[in-house]
One Martini backbone bead per residue (centre of mass of N, CA, C, O) as a GRO file, in nm:
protein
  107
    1UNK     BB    1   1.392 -11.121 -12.652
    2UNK     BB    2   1.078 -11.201 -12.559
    3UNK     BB    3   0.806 -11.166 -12.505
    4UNK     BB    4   0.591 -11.246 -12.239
    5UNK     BB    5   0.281 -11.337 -12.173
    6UNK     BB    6   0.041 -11.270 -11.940
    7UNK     BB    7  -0.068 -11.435 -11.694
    8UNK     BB    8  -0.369 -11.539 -11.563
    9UNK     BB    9  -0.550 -11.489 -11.350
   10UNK     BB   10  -0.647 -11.652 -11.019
   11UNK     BB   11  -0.724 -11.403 -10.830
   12UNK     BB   12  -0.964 -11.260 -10.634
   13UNK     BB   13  -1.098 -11.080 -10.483
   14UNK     BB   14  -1.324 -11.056 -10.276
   15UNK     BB   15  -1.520 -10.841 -10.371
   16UNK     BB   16  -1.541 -10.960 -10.672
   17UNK     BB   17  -1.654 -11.214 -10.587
   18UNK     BB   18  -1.935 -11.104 -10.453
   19UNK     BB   19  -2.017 -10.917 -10.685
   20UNK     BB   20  -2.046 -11.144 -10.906
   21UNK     BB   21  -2.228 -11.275 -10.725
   22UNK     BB   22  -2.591 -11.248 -10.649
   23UNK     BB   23  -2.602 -11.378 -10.359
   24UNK     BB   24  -2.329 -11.236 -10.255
   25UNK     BB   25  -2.373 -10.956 -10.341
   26UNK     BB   26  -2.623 -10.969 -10.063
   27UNK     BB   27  -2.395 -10.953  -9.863
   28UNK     BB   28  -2.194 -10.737  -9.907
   29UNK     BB   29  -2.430 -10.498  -9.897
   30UNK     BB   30  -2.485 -10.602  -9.569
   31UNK     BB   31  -2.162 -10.583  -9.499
   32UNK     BB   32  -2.181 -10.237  -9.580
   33UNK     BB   33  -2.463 -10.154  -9.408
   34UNK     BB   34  -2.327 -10.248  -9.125
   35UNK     BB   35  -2.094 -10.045  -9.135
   36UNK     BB   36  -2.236  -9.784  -9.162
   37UNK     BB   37  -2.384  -9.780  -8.925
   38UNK     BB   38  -2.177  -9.780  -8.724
   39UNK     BB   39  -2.050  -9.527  -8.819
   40UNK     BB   40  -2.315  -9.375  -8.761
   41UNK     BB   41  -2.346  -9.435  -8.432
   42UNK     BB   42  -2.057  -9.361  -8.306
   43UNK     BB   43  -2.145  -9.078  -8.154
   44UNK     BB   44  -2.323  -9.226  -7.933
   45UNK     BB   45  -2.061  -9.329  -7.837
   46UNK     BB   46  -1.849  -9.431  -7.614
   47UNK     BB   47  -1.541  -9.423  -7.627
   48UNK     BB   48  -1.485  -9.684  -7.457
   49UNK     BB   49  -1.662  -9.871  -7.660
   50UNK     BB   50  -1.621  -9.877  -7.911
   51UNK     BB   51  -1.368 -10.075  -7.919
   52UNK     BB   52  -1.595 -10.316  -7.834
   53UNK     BB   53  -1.754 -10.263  -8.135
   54UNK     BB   54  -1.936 -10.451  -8.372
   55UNK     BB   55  -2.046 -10.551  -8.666
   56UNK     BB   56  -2.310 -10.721  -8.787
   57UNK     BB   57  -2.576 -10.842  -8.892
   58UNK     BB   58  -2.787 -10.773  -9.184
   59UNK     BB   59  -3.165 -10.808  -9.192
   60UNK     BB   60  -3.503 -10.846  -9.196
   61UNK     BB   61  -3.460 -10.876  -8.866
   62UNK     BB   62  -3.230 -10.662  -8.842
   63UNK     BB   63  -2.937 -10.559  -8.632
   64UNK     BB   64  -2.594 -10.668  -8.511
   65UNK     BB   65  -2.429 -10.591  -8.194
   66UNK     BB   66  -2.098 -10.649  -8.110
   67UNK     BB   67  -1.935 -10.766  -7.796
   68UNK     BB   68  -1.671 -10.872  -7.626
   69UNK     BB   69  -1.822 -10.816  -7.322
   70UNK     BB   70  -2.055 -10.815  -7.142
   71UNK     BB   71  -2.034 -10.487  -7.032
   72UNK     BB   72  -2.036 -10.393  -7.313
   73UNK     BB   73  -2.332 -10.518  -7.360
   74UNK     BB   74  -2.472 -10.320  -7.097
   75UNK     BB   75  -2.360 -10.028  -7.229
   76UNK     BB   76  -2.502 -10.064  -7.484
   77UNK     BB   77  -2.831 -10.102  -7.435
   78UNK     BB   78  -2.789  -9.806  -7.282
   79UNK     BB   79  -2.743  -9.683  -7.620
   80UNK     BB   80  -2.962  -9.741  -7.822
   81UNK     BB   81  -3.136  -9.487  -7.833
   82UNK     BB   82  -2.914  -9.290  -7.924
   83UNK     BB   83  -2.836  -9.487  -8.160
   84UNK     BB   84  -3.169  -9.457  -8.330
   85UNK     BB   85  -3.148  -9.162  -8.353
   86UNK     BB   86  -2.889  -9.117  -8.529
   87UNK     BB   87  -3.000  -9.291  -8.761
   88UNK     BB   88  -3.273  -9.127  -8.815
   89UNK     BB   89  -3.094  -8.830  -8.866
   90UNK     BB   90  -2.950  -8.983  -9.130
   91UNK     BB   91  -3.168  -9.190  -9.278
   92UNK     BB   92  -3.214  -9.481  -9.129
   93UNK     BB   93  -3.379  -9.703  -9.128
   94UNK     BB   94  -3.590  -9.849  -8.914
   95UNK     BB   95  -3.420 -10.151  -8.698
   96UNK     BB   96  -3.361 -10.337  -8.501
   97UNK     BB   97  -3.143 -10.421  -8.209
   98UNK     BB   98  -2.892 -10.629  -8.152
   99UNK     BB   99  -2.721 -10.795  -7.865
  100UNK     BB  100  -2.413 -10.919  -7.857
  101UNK     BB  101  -2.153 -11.174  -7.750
  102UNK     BB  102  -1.812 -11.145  -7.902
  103UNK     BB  103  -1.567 -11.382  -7.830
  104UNK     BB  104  -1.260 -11.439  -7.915
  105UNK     BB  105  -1.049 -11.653  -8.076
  106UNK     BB  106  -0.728 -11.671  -7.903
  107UNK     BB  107  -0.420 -11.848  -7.933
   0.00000   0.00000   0.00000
């Protein structure tokens, strides 16, 4: 029995159909350097803050880094000077940096 040719793929994963495309290709790479900078932050954050702290945009003012809920964005704007050295130690270039809280909907 012959062998069958394979089928074209249609589905693209999402990282190379971001990177194929030049303006999403430059909105990947900025969604890649804001998860970045908060790896490289990460030091600064105390323990039980880090799990309540996620990478939001970074764009031409700035970087926002998103808490869970108000007291953890209260407890991240008194650690953004620690944060901001942290980044710039590891030569990160300084960047306004902006805390929002942002709490998921589940259903």
């Amino acid at each position: 029995m012959p062998r069958r040719a394979p089928l074209p793929r249609l589905s693209v994963p999402m990282a190379d159909a971001l990177a194929g495309h030049e303006g999403l290709g430059s909105l990947l790479q900025r969604i890649q350097a804001s998860n970045a900078r908060l790896a490289a932050a990460g030091a600064a954050l105390p323990a039980g803050l880090a799990a309540h702290v996620s990478a939001g945009p970074l764009d031409e003012n700035g970087w926002t880094l998103l808490a869970r809920s108000g007291s953890a964005a209260a407890k991240l704007r008194q650690c953004l000077p620690g944060i901001q050295q942290r980044l710039a130690q590891q030569g990160w270039p300084e960047v306004a940096i902006r805390v929002k809280v942002h709490v998921s909907r589940e259903v």
